[in-house]
Amino acid sequence: MKRYRGTIITIILFGLVLLFIFLFIYQYFGYNKYIYYGKDAPIITELHPIVSAKSKELVEKANQKNISMVITESFRSTERQDKLYAQGRKTEGNIVTHAQGGESYHNYGLAIDFALEDEEGNYIWDTAYDGNGNHIADWDEIVIIAKELGFEWGGDWRSFKDYPHLQMTFGLSIKQLQRGLRPKTEIAE
Ligand SMILES: [Zn+2]
């Protein structure tokens, strides 16, 4: 038995190294998070279940702080995205987006837009509004909660800041989504 000891240790070490390499690749490329469908990628028609659940949680947590927030947009079809993109370019109005159809996380059910509701029930986009009177802008309070829940905020973008926009990318780029990668519906936390 003694003369095999060295060999056995080598095999175990080699196995462990292989295991770590496998786990690294698995984590790094996100195979535990994504499914690759390619051309057969299911057509998305609604908010991703995790994004939907986290959005509801966000509204509830904001309410607990006496902030009345409303979600003004969630899933957006490619056609609607194209129409929005045309606004301010081919049609009248201000430019509201820099993404064409298929280029926005909204098109994959991974983004929401929000607004505040004032005392009269009007939707407002005033980022300095302090409806609950705690000397912190309600907008900032919402963003803090949203980030805790795992959202990325459009206000952090360097170019074209999109203050009402929150998204969950699950580490997927728009290019990957276009290629047919999809986040798994349920991800263990
Ligand atoms: Zn948005």
Short mmCIF file of C-alpha atoms and ligand atoms in Angstrom, two decimals:
data_model
loop_
_atom_site.label_atom_id
_atom_site.label_comp_id
_atom_site.label_asym_id
_atom_site.label_seq_id
_atom_site.Cartn_x
_atom_site.Cartn_y
_atom_site.Cartn_z
CA MET A 1 0.00 0.00 0.00
CA LYS A 2 2.83 2.30 0.90
CA ARG A 3 4.29 2.37 -2.56
CA TYR A 4 0.98 3.54 -4.05
CA ARG A 5 0.59 6.44 -1.64
CA GLY A 6 2.42 8.92 -3.85
CA THR A 7 0.32 7.93 -6.85
CA ILE A 8 -2.94 8.19 -4.93
CA ILE A 9 -2.05 11.66 -3.62
CA THR A 10 -1.13 12.75 -7.15
CA ILE A 11 -4.45 11.49 -8.51
CA ILE A 12 -6.42 13.27 -5.77
CA LEU A 13 -4.54 16.52 -6.31
CA PHE A 14 -4.98 16.27 -10.05
CA GLY A 15 -8.71 15.65 -9.55
CA LEU A 16 -8.99 18.69 -7.29
CA VAL A 17 -7.21 20.89 -9.81
CA LEU A 18 -9.59 19.70 -12.54
CA LEU A 19 -12.56 20.36 -10.26
CA PHE A 20 -11.40 23.92 -9.55
CA ILE A 21 -10.82 24.60 -13.24
CA PHE A 22 -14.30 23.30 -14.01
CA LEU A 23 -15.89 25.40 -11.25
CA PHE A 24 -14.00 28.48 -12.41
CA ILE A 25 -15.20 28.10 -15.99
CA TYR A 26 -18.73 27.31 -14.80
CA GLN A 27 -18.84 30.47 -12.68
CA TYR A 28 -16.88 32.68 -15.04
CA PHE A 29 -18.96 31.98 -18.09
CA GLY A 30 -22.12 31.92 -16.01
CA TYR A 31 -23.34 28.51 -17.12
CA ASN A 32 -25.19 28.27 -13.85
CA LYS A 33 -27.12 31.44 -14.71
CA TYR A 34 -27.77 31.35 -18.43
CA ILE A 35 -29.39 29.11 -20.93
CA TYR A 36 -28.28 29.28 -24.53
CA TYR A 37 -31.17 28.93 -26.95
CA GLY A 38 -29.67 30.48 -30.07
CA LYS A 39 -32.29 31.01 -32.74
CA ASP A 40 -34.85 29.07 -30.72
CA ALA A 41 -34.80 31.65 -27.93
CA PRO A 42 -38.35 31.98 -26.60
CA ILE A 43 -40.09 35.23 -27.50
CA ILE A 44 -40.34 37.37 -24.41
CA THR A 45 -43.67 39.01 -23.71
CA GLU A 46 -43.46 39.94 -20.06
CA LEU A 47 -41.16 40.90 -17.22
CA HIS A 48 -38.72 38.21 -16.07
CA PRO A 49 -40.19 36.59 -12.93
CA ILE A 50 -37.25 37.59 -10.73
CA VAL A 51 -37.32 41.18 -11.99
CA SER A 52 -41.07 41.23 -11.47
CA ALA A 53 -40.79 39.95 -7.88
CA LYS A 54 -37.98 42.38 -7.06
CA SER A 55 -39.96 45.28 -8.57
CA LYS A 56 -42.90 44.49 -6.30
CA GLU A 57 -40.56 44.26 -3.33
CA LEU A 58 -39.11 47.65 -4.28
CA VAL A 59 -42.53 49.32 -4.39
CA GLU A 60 -43.42 47.78 -1.02
CA LYS A 61 -40.17 48.85 0.61
CA ALA A 62 -40.60 52.38 -0.75
CA ASN A 63 -44.16 52.43 0.61
CA GLN A 64 -42.83 51.46 4.03
CA LYS A 65 -40.78 54.66 3.87
CA ASN A 66 -43.89 56.63 2.90
CA ILE A 67 -42.69 57.00 -0.65
CA SER A 68 -45.31 56.49 -3.28
CA MET A 69 -43.59 55.16 -6.39
CA VAL A 70 -45.10 53.88 -9.57
CA ILE A 71 -43.66 51.65 -12.24
CA THR A 72 -44.39 53.38 -15.53
CA GLU A 73 -42.77 50.87 -17.89
CA SER A 74 -41.63 47.28 -17.69
CA PHE A 75 -41.56 44.86 -20.61
CA ARG A 76 -41.50 46.69 -23.90
CA SER A 77 -41.97 45.04 -27.28
CA THR A 78 -39.41 45.50 -30.04
CA GLU A 79 -42.04 47.30 -32.13
CA ARG A 80 -42.76 49.75 -29.34
CA GLN A 81 -39.03 50.27 -28.81
CA ASP A 82 -38.66 51.14 -32.52
CA LYS A 83 -41.51 53.64 -32.21
CA LEU A 84 -39.88 55.23 -29.18
CA TYR A 85 -36.54 55.37 -31.00
CA ALA A 86 -38.21 57.19 -33.90
CA GLN A 87 -39.54 59.82 -31.49
CA GLY A 88 -37.40 62.96 -31.80
CA ARG A 89 -35.72 61.50 -34.88
CA LYS A 90 -38.36 60.61 -37.47
CA THR A 91 -41.43 61.64 -35.49
CA GLU A 92 -42.23 64.58 -33.24
CA GLY A 93 -41.19 64.91 -29.64
CA ASN A 94 -38.04 64.69 -27.58
CA ILE A 95 -35.49 61.92 -27.88
CA VAL A 96 -36.30 59.51 -25.07
CA THR A 97 -34.08 56.53 -25.83
CA HIS A 98 -30.81 55.64 -27.50
CA ALA A 99 -31.82 52.02 -28.01
CA GLN A 100 -33.50 50.61 -31.08
CA GLY A 101 -35.73 47.55 -31.01
CA GLY A 102 -33.85 44.62 -29.45
CA GLU A 103 -31.19 46.88 -27.95
CA SER A 104 -32.88 47.68 -24.66
CA TYR A 105 -33.12 45.47 -21.57
CA HIS A 106 -36.81 46.40 -21.58
CA ASN A 107 -37.17 44.25 -24.71
CA TYR A 108 -36.01 41.21 -22.72
CA GLY A 109 -38.21 41.85 -19.69
CA LEU A 110 -35.21 42.84 -17.59
CA ALA A 111 -35.85 46.54 -16.99
CA ILE A 112 -38.39 48.86 -15.42
CA ASP A 113 -38.88 52.62 -15.30
CA PHE A 114 -40.34 54.39 -12.30
CA ALA A 115 -41.78 57.71 -11.28
CA LEU A 116 -42.97 59.25 -8.03
CA GLU A 117 -46.56 60.01 -7.19
CA ASP A 118 -47.24 63.31 -5.44
CA GLU A 119 -50.04 63.98 -2.96
CA GLU A 120 -52.52 64.77 -5.74
CA GLY A 121 -51.72 61.49 -7.45
CA ASN A 122 -49.75 63.07 -10.29
CA TYR A 123 -46.77 61.18 -11.66
CA ILE A 124 -43.63 63.26 -11.22
CA TRP A 125 -40.01 62.85 -12.27
CA ASP A 126 -38.61 65.38 -9.80
CA THR A 127 -35.44 63.77 -8.45
CA ALA A 128 -35.25 66.32 -5.62
CA TYR A 129 -38.83 65.75 -4.37
CA ASP A 130 -38.98 64.87 -0.69
CA GLY A 131 -42.55 63.72 -0.15
CA ASN A 132 -41.90 61.88 3.11
CA GLY A 133 -40.08 64.94 4.54
CA ASN A 134 -37.01 63.12 5.83
CA HIS A 135 -34.61 65.51 4.06
CA ILE A 136 -33.48 62.79 1.66
CA ALA A 137 -34.81 62.98 -1.88
CA ASP A 138 -37.34 60.18 -2.39
CA TRP A 139 -35.68 59.39 -5.71
CA ASP A 140 -32.35 58.69 -4.00
CA GLU A 141 -34.04 56.53 -1.38
CA ILE A 142 -35.65 54.43 -4.08
CA VAL A 143 -32.35 54.02 -5.90
CA ILE A 144 -30.65 52.85 -2.69
CA ILE A 145 -33.32 50.20 -2.08
CA ALA A 146 -33.26 49.16 -5.74
CA LYS A 147 -29.51 48.60 -5.67
CA GLU A 148 -29.84 46.54 -2.50
CA LEU A 149 -32.31 44.37 -4.38
CA GLY A 150 -29.83 43.87 -7.21
CA PHE A 151 -30.91 46.48 -9.75
CA GLU A 152 -28.53 48.59 -11.80
CA TRP A 153 -29.56 52.22 -12.08
CA GLY A 154 -29.57 54.21 -15.34
CA GLY A 155 -28.50 57.31 -13.41
CA ASP A 156 -25.07 55.74 -12.95
CA TRP A 157 -24.42 55.58 -16.67
CA ARG A 158 -21.66 57.83 -17.94
CA SER A 159 -23.27 58.97 -21.15
CA PHE A 160 -27.05 59.39 -21.51
CA LYS A 161 -28.16 59.16 -17.91
CA ASP A 162 -31.55 57.50 -17.58
CA TYR A 163 -32.73 58.43 -14.09
CA PRO A 164 -36.06 56.53 -14.02
CA HIS A 165 -34.48 53.33 -15.38
CA LEU A 166 -33.63 50.20 -13.37
CA GLN A 167 -32.43 46.93 -14.84
CA MET A 168 -31.22 43.46 -13.94
CA THR A 169 -28.86 42.11 -16.54
CA PHE A 170 -27.89 38.82 -14.82
CA GLY A 171 -24.47 39.51 -16.29
CA LEU A 172 -25.79 39.29 -19.84
CA SER A 173 -24.93 41.94 -22.41
CA ILE A 174 -27.41 43.06 -25.05
CA LYS A 175 -25.26 41.24 -27.64
CA GLN A 176 -25.53 37.99 -25.67
CA LEU A 177 -29.31 38.43 -25.35
CA GLN A 178 -29.52 39.06 -29.09
CA ARG A 179 -27.52 35.87 -29.70
CA GLY A 180 -30.13 33.89 -27.79
CA LEU A 181 -28.75 33.64 -24.26
CA ARG A 182 -31.38 33.98 -21.56
CA PRO A 183 -31.10 34.23 -17.79
CA LYS A 184 -32.52 31.22 -16.03
CA THR A 185 -36.00 31.85 -14.67
CA GLU A 186 -35.02 30.93 -11.17
CA ILE A 187 -31.60 31.65 -9.78
CA ALA A 188 -30.56 30.42 -6.38
CA GLU A 189 -29.32 33.33 -4.32
ZN ZN B 1 -35.91 52.24 -19.00
#
